[in-house]
Amino acid sequence: MSGLSLVSRLARPRLRASCARLYLSAQPVHAKLFSSGRSLLTQLPNTHIFRAIKDHDSASLAVVHSLSGRSFTYGNLTADVLRAKEDLEKKAGRMGKLSGERIAFMAENSYDYVVMLLAIFGCDAIALPLSPSFPTGELQYILDNSEAKVLLATEKYADKAQEILNEGLQHELLFDIRPKLAVGAAGSEIVPLEESKASSALPAGGMMLYTSGTTARPRHGNTPPKTDSSTSSPLHHIHGVVNAIIAPLFAGSSIEFMYPFNTDQVWNRLAAPFLPQTDPNSPAKSKITFLTAVPTVYNRLRSCFPSLSAEIQQAGQKGISPENLRLNISGSAALPTPTKTAWQSLSGGNVLLERFGMTEVGMALSCGLDFADRVDGSVGWPLPQVEARLVDTETNQVIPVGEETDADGRERVGEIQLRGPTIFREYWGNTKATKETFVDGGDGRDPWFCTGDVATRRVVQGAGKGTSGDWARGPMYFIQGRKSVDIIKIGGEKVSALEVERELLSLPQIAEAAVVGLPSEQWGSKVAAVVVLSPNAHATGRNGKSWGPMDMRRALKDRLAGYKIPQEMKVLETIPRNAMGKVNKKALVKEVFGV
Ligand code: AMP
């Protein structure tokens, strides 16, 4: 997977066990249902992920539960995965029976999650992580729609799993495992992976993800069998599974789970290695070297920072400085420049690396490791193995490199289309949707996936010189938003909602912003903004009044062309967002403006 190489290249030579990752997590369940012993050793598919795990030092830490400090080595992980896989196959009746089948699982963000995920890959099956926060009805829909053969749940979610089964499914499960999936605890016998005879058959396993998305009803993709598949932060989402679990496992890093997400605890953890050691008996905390999150998380960390004690502030800042936190990534939603700038100043120079990904494609475009290749507002270049093109939204013509502006010198806006081995294969059981999202390139090669996201492309001075790798060269991509909701057409002009949001967020009075298009008799559409004001904004309007639409328009006068400035502004206490911090703009327009 292309996004993974970024992490492994950085981490492999030096980080090893010190590469701790922060992720949302729950108390691990250490159910010991398996007897130990080499008799349980069975074959594992010969895939990248298992080959990588096999190469790591078995004594190296793989997973740490942040709050309790309990930890599991790669050796523990291998042993537990083998046992869990063996147990699954035993229950299925024979080895290989689960190959290519969907196995749904519900687990807290923890060691158990990692074992379940890998055990399913080990069965050459398709892992289908379920979000426990989804209502039972939606989970039933997912189980039926995917025709999952098996449902697994940890003890924590045994009741939820029971609820789903009580309501009844429209198809039969082969079996279910509640209340717990058997996973070993730390200290379980270490079984070297070399002893398993890796199978040479093309794997049928992979990952299936359902996401409520921001655009439609649950989307779901089945990853292509030729690549190792994985997932992501919440862990039913691509960001968490790929970037927070699979990539670190590839790189031999230690993944540290922290659950539930709590900004103070995250700061305490980042600060811990740089605080004076008070208890000589407690082991020293290693520093966090890699952090990946959606922009909202960086915002929340930043906004709670002033409330921390001076000691935590100082140590926390050290923890996120470029020499300690070696890579901090933002993705899954547009990173507002003010968020990036504020994080950079708080950390003493750490520049967030922005990348663009989707459930259907994993990570597709990314800025580079060289700070010069992390350009504001840009998602960088197509990652290795990913081919990208822009297709003009007006003319439907491919925009060739070097022809990114029209005759009037205006940047051409095009839909991002992608192809390559990391792109998903199909929407499960929905041939129509699959057909509609792929277009033939006319060159006899694979079709292109139409992302529905639009972008401009341009060469940026000082960036793209290849210092981050050969893939990071030439013009960079700048996301303008979703074709369906973020491109607002006013008369003949196109306005990117993301561009207006960026400007709104750079005003000190605005804490959050969502820009939408509303119908206009005169122009077809008009720009409107839904905002959350900063706590101190209220009395900063004219004559000491509260800050309102007129103030907003005045503040943006010199920053945006007149037609881009929102004509309406509604102030809310909070803007509703999904678990990934994304706003469903269609629902927001209905709720706030009633259209
Ligand atoms: P999901 O499948 O839930 O990961 O959502 C994918 C969508 O998130 C993409 O189609 C984009 O609309 C959006 N997205 C992901 N990364 C970025 C980014 N860096 N900037 C702007 N939008 C993004």
PDB file of C-alpha atoms and ligand atoms in Angstrom, residues 211 213-214 219 237-239 330-335 354-360 379 451-453 479 481-482 486 498 578 580 582, ligand 1:
ATOM      1  CA  THR A 211     -18.303   4.207   5.927  1.00  0.00           C
ATOM      2  CA  GLY A 213     -19.172   9.064   4.570  1.00  0.00           C
ATOM      3  CA  THR A 214     -20.279  12.613   4.089  1.00  0.00           C
ATOM      4  CA  ARG A 219     -20.189   3.057   0.954  1.00  0.00           C
ATOM      5  CA  HIS A 237     -12.156   3.751   9.005  1.00  0.00           C
ATOM      6  CA  ILE A 238      -9.317   3.656   6.495  1.00  0.00           C
ATOM      7  CA  HIS A 239      -7.257   6.311   8.305  1.00  0.00           C
ATOM      8  CA  SER A 330      -2.987  15.181   9.008  1.00  0.00           C
ATOM      9  CA  GLY A 331      -5.522  13.720   6.643  1.00  0.00           C
ATOM     10  CA  SER A 332      -9.065  12.601   5.844  1.00  0.00           C
ATOM     11  CA  ALA A 333     -10.280  16.202   5.752  1.00  0.00           C
ATOM     12  CA  ALA A 334      -8.861  19.527   4.613  1.00  0.00           C
ATOM     13  CA  LEU A 335      -6.201  20.877   6.953  1.00  0.00           C
ATOM     14  CA  GLU A 354      -1.030  16.538   4.746  1.00  0.00           C
ATOM     15  CA  ARG A 355      -2.203  13.652   2.635  1.00  0.00           C
ATOM     16  CA  PHE A 356      -5.373  12.687   0.795  1.00  0.00           C
ATOM     17  CA  GLY A 357      -7.020   9.313   1.023  1.00  0.00           C
ATOM     18  CA  MET A 358     -10.353   7.592   0.677  1.00  0.00           C
ATOM     19  CA  THR A 359     -11.935   4.355   1.828  1.00  0.00           C
ATOM     20  CA  GLU A 360     -11.869   3.216  -1.786  1.00  0.00           C
ATOM     21  CA  VAL A 379      -2.094  17.365  -0.657  1.00  0.00           C
ATOM     22  CA  THR A 451     -13.064  10.144  -6.778  1.00  0.00           C
ATOM     23  CA  GLY A 452     -15.733  12.852  -6.861  1.00  0.00           C
ATOM     24  CA  ASP A 453     -13.123  15.218  -5.408  1.00  0.00           C
ATOM     25  CA  ILE A 479      -8.120  19.914  -3.217  1.00  0.00           C
ATOM     26  CA  GLY A 481     -13.640  19.856  -2.255  1.00  0.00           C
ATOM     27  CA  ARG A 482     -16.329  17.372  -3.269  1.00  0.00           C
ATOM     28  CA  ASP A 486     -18.080  21.986  -2.319  1.00  0.00           C
ATOM     29  CA  LEU A 498     -12.699  24.855   1.108  1.00  0.00           C
ATOM     30  CA  ASN A 578     -19.067  12.518  12.209  1.00  0.00           C
ATOM     31  CA  MET A 580     -13.811  11.564  11.481  1.00  0.00           C
ATOM     32  CA  LYS A 582     -16.372  15.617   8.790  1.00  0.00           C
TER      33      LYS A 582
HETATM   34  P1  AMP B   1     -13.305   8.603   3.617  1.00  0.00           P
HETATM   35  O1  AMP B   1     -13.585   7.595   2.583  1.00  0.00           O
HETATM   36  O2  AMP B   1     -14.284   8.621   4.742  1.00  0.00           O
HETATM   37  O3  AMP B   1     -11.883   8.539   4.090  1.00  0.00           O
HETATM   38  O4  AMP B   1     -13.463  10.027   2.951  1.00  0.00           O
HETATM   39  C1  AMP B   1     -12.710  10.376   1.836  1.00  0.00           C
HETATM   40  C2  AMP B   1     -12.941  11.812   1.499  1.00  0.00           C
HETATM   41  O5  AMP B   1     -12.345  12.653   2.496  1.00  0.00           O
HETATM   42  C3  AMP B   1     -12.285  12.216   0.215  1.00  0.00           C
HETATM   43  O6  AMP B   1     -13.059  11.830  -0.905  1.00  0.00           O
HETATM   44  C4  AMP B   1     -12.170  13.715   0.391  1.00  0.00           C
HETATM   45  O7  AMP B   1     -13.399  14.343   0.086  1.00  0.00           O
HETATM   46  C5  AMP B   1     -11.908  13.859   1.887  1.00  0.00           C
HETATM   47  N1  AMP B   1     -10.471  14.034   2.169  1.00  0.00           N
HETATM   48  C6  AMP B   1      -9.567  13.105   2.528  1.00  0.00           C
HETATM   49  N2  AMP B   1      -8.357  13.665   2.713  1.00  0.00           N
HETATM   50  C7  AMP B   1      -8.493  14.986   2.459  1.00  0.00           C
HETATM   51  C8  AMP B   1      -7.614  16.111   2.474  1.00  0.00           C
HETATM   52  N3  AMP B   1      -6.349  15.999   2.822  1.00  0.00           N
HETATM   53  N4  AMP B   1      -8.123  17.320   2.134  1.00  0.00           N
HETATM   54  C9  AMP B   1      -9.418  17.459   1.798  1.00  0.00           C
HETATM   55  N5  AMP B   1     -10.308  16.450   1.786  1.00  0.00           N
HETATM   56  C10 AMP B   1      -9.855  15.222   2.104  1.00  0.00           C
END
